[in-house]
Amino acid sequence: MRADRLLALLLLLQSRGRMTAPELAAELEVSVRTVYRDVEALGAAGVPVAADRGPAGGYRLMDGYRTRLTGLTGAEAGSLFLAGAPGPARELGLGPFLASAQLKLRAALPAPAAGRAARVQERFHLDTPAWFRDADPVPHLAAVARAVWDQRTLRARYRRWSGAQAHREVHPLGLVLKGGIWYLVAAGTDRPPRTYRVSRFLDAEVTEETFERPAGFSLTAYWARSAQQLEARLHQGTARLRISPRGRRLLPMLFGAAGARALAAAGPPPGGDGWSEVELAVEAAPVAVGDLLRLGAEAEVLGPEPLRRAVADTVTELARRYGRSGEVHMP
């Protein structure tokens, strides 16, 4: 561990220039006294570390000195693919490897490229979870990821959407992070690949049994195809709406791509009061009613007639429950 720390200290000085002992201690998560000892060890090993005293002082490498000890380990190299998503990297147990790999990469880059990389990191940040929603607890993510990395069979107890529990023995093929939610793509011993929400694993055991990945399997292609199929299953109908100007602004915010497509197909609103008609892809009626009511008074469902009646019945029940005079009705 000390050899890794000495290398990290050396790379910090090489990539950042002069640093104080407290700054080095904070980066390496050690005491200032440990930094003093490590600097002495580097000097004894022939590394020319200069100590500048005074308010602007600190440790620095002598001009012209650069180390070539920047080879990435396997874990560090793999973690670079998550360089834009430090949160998911930590969840997968790759946080320390990612930090180490980035440090080595900066140290290996020439000064102009290193400066550009630093500016990118300062100016761009990827935040994967959706707004106003706590991230799913994923206590078994590390075990699931280990099974994916090592290509080992996973035995798990899984909670279905209905609440029922099922025991599964699967071959994990890949992990997908979508909207801040982790999904496992896995095949059964005699079943094609399917998708599992990692937060629904109640326990997970990585076995010693390895497996062969399906020939030609592509995680990216599978996910794209699966997402299209899910959208097709969910959007089983079309609602014809009359919406206000504010409703037009709300449509893509509340319905995402489906709302944007509806607006694009409808074209610009006509003159007059600014209300316009659109056709919106919606889920089955019980779900569509709740979704459409989020538009409030900014939309009217024109058809199909069963959906219009379902929305009208719900609004009537809400009016009865809340009352016109504001009094509270107890059930």
Tab-separated table of C-alpha atoms in Angstrom:
chain	number	residue	atom	x	y	z
A	1	MET	CA	0.000	0.000	0.000
A	2	ARG	CA	2.852	2.415	0.747
A	3	ALA	CA	4.357	1.847	-2.704
A	4	ASP	CA	0.995	2.817	-4.260
A	5	ARG	CA	0.852	5.904	-2.071
A	6	LEU	CA	4.402	6.968	-2.991
A	7	LEU	CA	3.547	6.622	-6.674
A	8	ALA	CA	0.337	8.622	-6.174
A	9	LEU	CA	2.296	11.369	-4.380
A	10	LEU	CA	4.836	11.481	-7.199
A	11	LEU	CA	2.101	11.682	-9.846
A	12	LEU	CA	0.321	14.445	-7.941
A	13	LEU	CA	3.463	16.573	-7.932
A	14	GLN	CA	4.074	15.811	-11.593
A	15	SER	CA	0.558	16.668	-12.761
A	16	ARG	CA	-0.233	19.623	-10.449
A	17	GLY	CA	3.122	21.194	-9.711
A	18	ARG	CA	3.793	22.694	-6.290
A	19	MET	CA	1.576	21.351	-3.483
A	20	THR	CA	1.693	21.874	0.269
A	21	ALA	CA	1.927	19.020	2.758
A	22	PRO	CA	-1.697	19.566	3.941
A	23	GLU	CA	-2.911	19.517	0.321
A	24	LEU	CA	-1.063	16.263	-0.335
A	25	ALA	CA	-2.374	14.774	2.902
A	26	ALA	CA	-5.954	15.639	1.912
A	27	GLU	CA	-5.545	14.080	-1.548
A	28	LEU	CA	-3.925	10.907	-0.229
A	29	GLU	CA	-6.181	10.699	2.857
A	30	VAL	CA	-3.229	10.406	5.243
A	31	SER	CA	-1.739	12.601	7.966
A	32	VAL	CA	0.676	15.460	7.266
A	33	ARG	CA	3.348	13.551	9.211
A	34	THR	CA	2.924	10.625	6.789
A	35	VAL	CA	3.432	13.014	3.864
A	36	TYR	CA	6.728	14.194	5.417
A	37	ARG	CA	7.918	10.594	5.704
A	38	ASP	CA	6.837	9.753	2.148
A	39	VAL	CA	8.631	12.781	0.703
A	40	GLU	CA	11.794	11.694	2.520
A	41	ALA	CA	11.359	8.189	1.073
A	42	LEU	CA	11.046	9.594	-2.460
A	43	GLY	CA	14.207	11.626	-1.961
A	44	ALA	CA	16.084	8.579	-0.684
A	45	ALA	CA	14.951	6.690	-3.825
A	46	GLY	CA	16.519	9.384	-6.039
A	47	VAL	CA	13.401	11.383	-6.929
A	48	PRO	CA	14.377	15.104	-6.934
A	49	VAL	CA	11.677	16.620	-4.686
A	50	ALA	CA	12.346	20.252	-3.751
A	51	ALA	CA	10.833	21.894	-0.669
A	52	ASP	CA	10.097	25.611	-0.981
A	53	ARG	CA	9.532	27.451	2.282
A	54	GLY	CA	7.351	30.464	2.995
A	55	PRO	CA	3.672	31.326	2.483
A	56	ALA	CA	3.783	30.310	-1.200
A	57	GLY	CA	5.943	27.267	-0.532
A	58	GLY	CA	5.347	23.556	-0.825
A	59	TYR	CA	6.793	20.489	-2.463
A	60	ARG	CA	7.580	20.288	-6.176
A	61	LEU	CA	9.603	18.167	-8.556
A	62	MET	CA	12.806	19.666	-9.884
A	63	ASP	CA	12.419	21.243	-13.326
A	64	GLY	CA	12.638	18.751	-16.159
A	65	TYR	CA	11.956	15.634	-14.075
A	66	ARG	CA	9.103	13.361	-15.204
A	67	THR	CA	8.356	9.791	-14.254
A	68	ARG	CA	7.187	7.199	-16.753
A	69	LEU	CA	5.574	5.048	-14.042
A	70	THR	CA	2.079	5.736	-15.336
A	71	GLY	CA	0.964	2.300	-16.528
A	72	LEU	CA	-2.723	1.665	-15.852
A	73	THR	CA	-3.821	-1.493	-14.101
A	74	GLY	CA	-6.708	-3.495	-15.540
A	75	ALA	CA	-9.176	-2.157	-12.990
A	76	GLU	CA	-8.007	1.429	-13.549
A	77	ALA	CA	-8.290	1.148	-17.320
A	78	GLY	CA	-11.784	-0.314	-17.063
A	79	SER	CA	-12.884	2.419	-14.673
A	80	LEU	CA	-12.043	5.143	-17.209
A	81	PHE	CA	-15.197	4.231	-19.136
A	82	LEU	CA	-17.097	5.618	-16.125
A	83	ALA	CA	-15.016	8.791	-15.925
A	84	GLY	CA	-18.098	10.956	-16.549
A	85	ALA	CA	-20.161	9.217	-13.879
A	86	PRO	CA	-18.235	9.148	-10.574
A	87	GLY	CA	-21.376	8.274	-8.593
A	88	PRO	CA	-22.037	5.031	-10.506
A	89	ALA	CA	-18.305	4.259	-10.372
A	90	ARG	CA	-18.454	4.418	-6.566
A	91	GLU	CA	-21.576	2.215	-6.514
A	92	LEU	CA	-19.703	-0.400	-8.543
A	93	GLY	CA	-16.730	-0.266	-6.160
A	94	LEU	CA	-14.505	1.416	-8.774
A	95	GLY	CA	-14.213	4.846	-7.150
A	96	PRO	CA	-10.586	4.494	-5.954
A	97	PHE	CA	-9.532	2.914	-9.253
A	98	LEU	CA	-11.133	5.749	-11.205
A	99	ALA	CA	-9.349	8.407	-9.144
A	100	SER	CA	-6.027	6.608	-9.552
A	101	ALA	CA	-6.514	6.123	-13.301
A	102	GLN	CA	-7.389	9.789	-13.835
A	103	LEU	CA	-4.315	10.836	-11.887
A	104	LYS	CA	-2.067	8.590	-13.990
A	105	LEU	CA	-3.670	9.819	-17.182
A	106	ARG	CA	-3.132	13.472	-16.272
A	107	ALA	CA	0.481	12.753	-15.357
A	108	ALA	CA	1.125	11.061	-18.701
A	109	LEU	CA	-0.397	13.854	-20.809
A	110	PRO	CA	1.701	16.751	-22.137
A	111	ALA	CA	0.982	20.087	-20.486
A	112	PRO	CA	-1.498	21.509	-23.083
A	113	ALA	CA	-3.576	18.310	-23.180
A	114	ALA	CA	-3.481	17.971	-19.390
A	115	GLY	CA	-4.723	21.539	-19.050
A	116	ARG	CA	-7.594	20.877	-21.427
A	117	ALA	CA	-8.554	17.716	-19.546
A	118	ALA	CA	-8.598	19.676	-16.288
A	119	ARG	CA	-10.828	22.374	-17.823
A	120	VAL	CA	-13.276	19.750	-19.088
A	121	GLN	CA	-13.501	18.234	-15.605
A	122	GLU	CA	-14.051	21.686	-14.076
A	123	ARG	CA	-16.754	22.710	-16.549
A	124	PHE	CA	-18.817	19.584	-17.259
A	125	HIS	CA	-20.560	17.250	-14.846
A	126	LEU	CA	-22.848	14.273	-15.516
A	127	ASP	CA	-25.636	13.729	-12.968
A	128	THR	CA	-27.467	10.525	-13.894
A	129	PRO	CA	-30.416	10.262	-11.436
A	130	ALA	CA	-33.732	11.833	-12.389
A	131	TRP	CA	-35.004	14.941	-10.598
A	132	PHE	CA	-36.996	14.725	-7.364
A	133	ARG	CA	-36.462	11.017	-6.871
A	134	ASP	CA	-34.240	9.272	-4.395
A	135	ALA	CA	-31.868	6.746	-5.893
A	136	ASP	CA	-32.809	3.087	-5.556
A	137	PRO	CA	-30.981	1.291	-2.719
A	138	VAL	CA	-28.773	-1.315	-4.402
A	139	PRO	CA	-27.091	-3.280	-1.580
A	140	HIS	CA	-26.307	-6.204	-3.893
A	141	LEU	CA	-24.930	-4.188	-6.801
A	142	ALA	CA	-21.300	-5.019	-5.996
A	143	ALA	CA	-22.027	-8.763	-6.009
A	144	VAL	CA	-24.007	-8.491	-9.234
A	145	ALA	CA	-21.209	-6.483	-10.848
A	146	ARG	CA	-18.635	-9.049	-9.735
A	147	ALA	CA	-20.652	-11.798	-11.400
A	148	VAL	CA	-20.764	-9.709	-14.593
A	149	TRP	CA	-17.005	-8.984	-14.522
A	150	ASP	CA	-15.974	-12.572	-13.774
A	151	GLN	CA	-18.619	-14.197	-16.001
A	152	ARG	CA	-19.999	-16.335	-13.160
A	153	THR	CA	-23.462	-17.711	-12.538
A	154	LEU	CA	-25.539	-15.680	-10.093
A	155	ARG	CA	-28.033	-17.219	-7.653
A	156	ALA	CA	-30.499	-14.698	-6.354
A	157	ARG	CA	-33.857	-14.097	-4.734
A	158	TYR	CA	-35.809	-11.488	-6.700
A	159	ARG	CA	-38.962	-9.488	-5.898
A	160	ARG	CA	-41.276	-9.195	-8.879
A	161	TRP	CA	-43.390	-6.135	-9.644
A	162	SER	CA	-46.393	-7.933	-8.122
A	163	GLY	CA	-44.515	-8.344	-4.823
A	164	ALA	CA	-44.088	-12.105	-5.185
A	165	GLN	CA	-40.603	-13.526	-4.700
A	166	ALA	CA	-38.793	-15.784	-7.146
A	167	HIS	CA	-35.511	-17.675	-6.996
A	168	ARG	CA	-33.327	-17.239	-10.049
A	169	GLU	CA	-30.074	-18.772	-11.306
A	170	VAL	CA	-28.898	-16.588	-14.186
A	171	HIS	CA	-25.917	-15.819	-16.379
A	172	PRO	CA	-25.308	-12.058	-15.958
A	173	LEU	CA	-24.405	-10.439	-19.275
A	174	GLY	CA	-24.248	-6.740	-18.441
A	175	LEU	CA	-25.352	-3.809	-16.293
A	176	VAL	CA	-27.241	-0.763	-17.553
A	177	LEU	CA	-27.738	2.532	-15.704
A	178	LYS	CA	-30.923	4.220	-16.944
A	179	GLY	CA	-32.236	7.397	-15.327
A	180	GLY	CA	-30.315	6.655	-12.124
A	181	ILE	CA	-31.700	3.089	-11.908
A	182	TRP	CA	-29.475	0.022	-12.304
A	183	TYR	CA	-30.676	-2.887	-14.441
A	184	LEU	CA	-29.108	-6.312	-14.936
A	185	VAL	CA	-29.385	-8.055	-18.286
A	186	ALA	CA	-29.090	-11.800	-17.691
A	187	ALA	CA	-29.918	-15.045	-19.448
A	188	GLY	CA	-31.287	-18.169	-17.804
A	189	THR	CA	-29.842	-21.610	-18.371
A	190	ASP	CA	-32.659	-22.282	-20.819
A	191	ARG	CA	-34.138	-18.794	-21.303
A	192	PRO	CA	-33.165	-15.853	-23.527
A	193	PRO	CA	-31.823	-12.651	-21.938
A	194	ARG	CA	-34.212	-10.553	-19.892
A	195	THR	CA	-33.944	-7.458	-17.710
A	196	TYR	CA	-33.938	-7.305	-13.884
A	197	ARG	CA	-34.055	-4.196	-11.707
A	198	VAL	CA	-31.065	-4.513	-9.366
A	199	SER	CA	-32.831	-2.858	-6.416
A	200	ARG	CA	-35.307	-5.757	-6.412
A	201	PHE	CA	-32.642	-8.354	-5.604
A	202	LEU	CA	-33.227	-9.477	-2.021
A	203	ASP	CA	-29.984	-11.481	-1.953
A	204	ALA	CA	-27.321	-12.407	-4.499
A	205	GLU	CA	-24.678	-15.140	-4.431
A	206	VAL	CA	-21.822	-15.260	-6.922
A	207	THR	CA	-21.039	-18.919	-7.598
A	208	GLU	CA	-17.803	-20.498	-8.806
A	209	GLU	CA	-19.536	-21.728	-11.948
A	210	THR	CA	-18.559	-19.862	-15.125
A	211	PHE	CA	-20.588	-19.657	-18.327
A	212	GLU	CA	-20.161	-18.823	-21.996
A	213	ARG	CA	-21.690	-15.605	-23.265
A	214	PRO	CA	-24.170	-16.052	-26.136
A	215	ALA	CA	-22.400	-15.785	-29.471
A	216	GLY	CA	-22.851	-12.354	-31.017
A	217	PHE	CA	-24.602	-10.859	-27.967
A	218	SER	CA	-24.371	-7.043	-27.838
A	219	LEU	CA	-25.500	-5.300	-24.658
A	220	THR	CA	-26.023	-2.014	-26.506
A	221	ALA	CA	-28.141	-3.624	-29.225
A	222	TYR	CA	-30.144	-5.643	-26.696
A	223	TRP	CA	-30.931	-2.556	-24.616
A	224	ALA	CA	-31.985	-0.475	-27.616
A	225	ARG	CA	-34.280	-3.258	-28.833
A	226	SER	CA	-35.668	-3.864	-25.338
A	227	ALA	CA	-36.397	-0.162	-24.826
A	228	GLN	CA	-38.279	0.018	-28.134
A	229	GLN	CA	-40.317	-3.060	-27.256
A	230	LEU	CA	-41.150	-1.661	-23.813
A	231	GLU	CA	-42.316	1.633	-25.292
A	232	ALA	CA	-44.451	-0.229	-27.828
A	233	ARG	CA	-46.052	-2.317	-25.054
A	234	LEU	CA	-46.711	0.710	-22.864
A	235	HIS	CA	-48.086	3.028	-25.548
A	236	GLN	CA	-51.031	0.932	-26.605
A	237	GLY	CA	-53.343	3.740	-27.629
A	238	THR	CA	-53.620	7.312	-28.874
A	239	ALA	CA	-55.448	10.131	-27.129
A	240	ARG	CA	-56.790	13.100	-29.086
A	241	LEU	CA	-56.410	16.241	-26.991
A	242	ARG	CA	-57.303	19.898	-27.197
A	243	ILE	CA	-54.599	21.793	-25.316
A	244	SER	CA	-53.939	25.391	-24.322
A	245	PRO	CA	-50.716	27.304	-25.069
A	246	ARG	CA	-49.485	26.415	-21.589
A	247	GLY	CA	-50.502	22.804	-22.217
A	248	ARG	CA	-48.233	22.780	-25.281
A	249	ARG	CA	-45.322	23.772	-23.061
A	250	LEU	CA	-46.235	21.133	-20.478
A	251	LEU	CA	-46.635	18.283	-22.955
A	252	PRO	CA	-42.919	17.481	-23.522
A	253	MET	CA	-42.142	18.147	-19.846
A	254	LEU	CA	-44.737	15.639	-18.617
A	255	PHE	CA	-44.660	13.069	-21.433
A	256	GLY	CA	-41.081	13.266	-22.665
A	257	ALA	CA	-40.402	12.047	-26.192
A	258	ALA	CA	-44.049	11.078	-26.747
A	259	GLY	CA	-45.118	14.643	-25.949
A	260	ALA	CA	-42.457	16.120	-28.210
A	261	ARG	CA	-43.519	13.862	-31.088
A	262	ALA	CA	-47.163	14.846	-30.577
A	263	LEU	CA	-46.300	18.550	-30.824
A	264	ALA	CA	-44.098	18.041	-33.874
A	265	ALA	CA	-46.881	16.172	-35.700
A	266	ALA	CA	-49.482	18.805	-34.767
A	267	GLY	CA	-47.481	21.716	-36.132
A	268	PRO	CA	-47.918	25.333	-34.993
A	269	PRO	CA	-51.141	26.267	-33.180
A	270	PRO	CA	-53.860	28.025	-35.178
A	271	GLY	CA	-54.855	31.589	-34.509
A	272	GLY	CA	-57.651	32.692	-32.224
A	273	ASP	CA	-57.512	31.474	-28.634
A	274	GLY	CA	-54.249	29.575	-29.163
A	275	TRP	CA	-55.728	26.170	-28.318
A	276	SER	CA	-54.796	23.326	-30.668
A	277	GLU	CA	-55.418	19.620	-31.183
A	278	VAL	CA	-52.729	16.956	-30.805
A	279	GLU	CA	-52.608	13.166	-30.861
A	280	LEU	CA	-50.606	11.713	-27.982
A	281	ALA	CA	-49.433	8.115	-27.553
A	282	VAL	CA	-50.671	6.887	-24.159
A	283	GLU	CA	-50.640	3.747	-22.039
A	284	ALA	CA	-53.664	1.632	-21.148
A	285	ALA	CA	-56.696	3.589	-19.904
A	286	PRO	CA	-56.141	3.200	-16.119
A	287	VAL	CA	-52.647	4.685	-16.457
A	288	ALA	CA	-53.551	7.171	-19.186
A	289	VAL	CA	-56.243	8.788	-17.054
A	290	GLY	CA	-53.811	9.648	-14.275
A	291	ASP	CA	-51.174	10.822	-16.760
A	292	LEU	CA	-53.573	13.094	-18.633
A	293	LEU	CA	-54.960	14.626	-15.437
A	294	ARG	CA	-51.476	16.013	-14.777
A	295	LEU	CA	-52.270	18.540	-17.508
A	296	GLY	CA	-55.098	19.835	-15.330
A	297	ALA	CA	-57.345	22.423	-16.962
A	298	GLU	CA	-54.821	22.985	-19.748
A	299	ALA	CA	-56.177	20.048	-21.783
A	300	GLU	CA	-59.438	18.425	-22.810
A	301	VAL	CA	-59.623	14.790	-23.923
A	302	LEU	CA	-61.620	14.670	-27.156
A	303	GLY	CA	-61.263	10.966	-27.853
A	304	PRO	CA	-61.438	8.077	-28.000
A	305	GLU	CA	-64.804	8.202	-26.266
A	306	PRO	CA	-64.059	5.514	-23.592
A	307	LEU	CA	-60.971	7.443	-22.486
A	308	ARG	CA	-62.872	10.740	-22.454
A	309	ARG	CA	-65.600	9.149	-20.293
A	310	ALA	CA	-62.999	7.664	-17.935
A	311	VAL	CA	-61.363	11.077	-17.460
A	312	ALA	CA	-64.768	12.737	-16.995
A	313	ASP	CA	-65.820	10.149	-14.393
A	314	THR	CA	-62.591	10.691	-12.461
A	315	VAL	CA	-62.996	14.477	-12.533
A	316	THR	CA	-66.611	14.130	-11.379
A	317	GLU	CA	-65.533	11.946	-8.467
A	318	LEU	CA	-62.801	14.431	-7.530
A	319	ALA	CA	-65.315	17.285	-7.604
A	320	ARG	CA	-67.710	15.299	-5.399
A	321	ARG	CA	-64.949	14.416	-2.957
A	322	TYR	CA	-63.565	17.921	-2.573
A	323	GLY	CA	-66.898	19.739	-2.871
A	324	ARG	CA	-67.584	23.084	-4.456
A	325	SER	CA	-67.505	25.093	-1.229
A	326	GLY	CA	-64.169	23.772	-0.004
A	327	GLU	CA	-65.557	21.698	2.875
A	328	VAL	CA	-63.783	18.439	3.689
A	329	HIS	CA	-65.775	15.266	2.985
A	330	MET	CA	-64.914	12.290	5.149
A	331	PRO	CA	-65.142	8.892	3.406
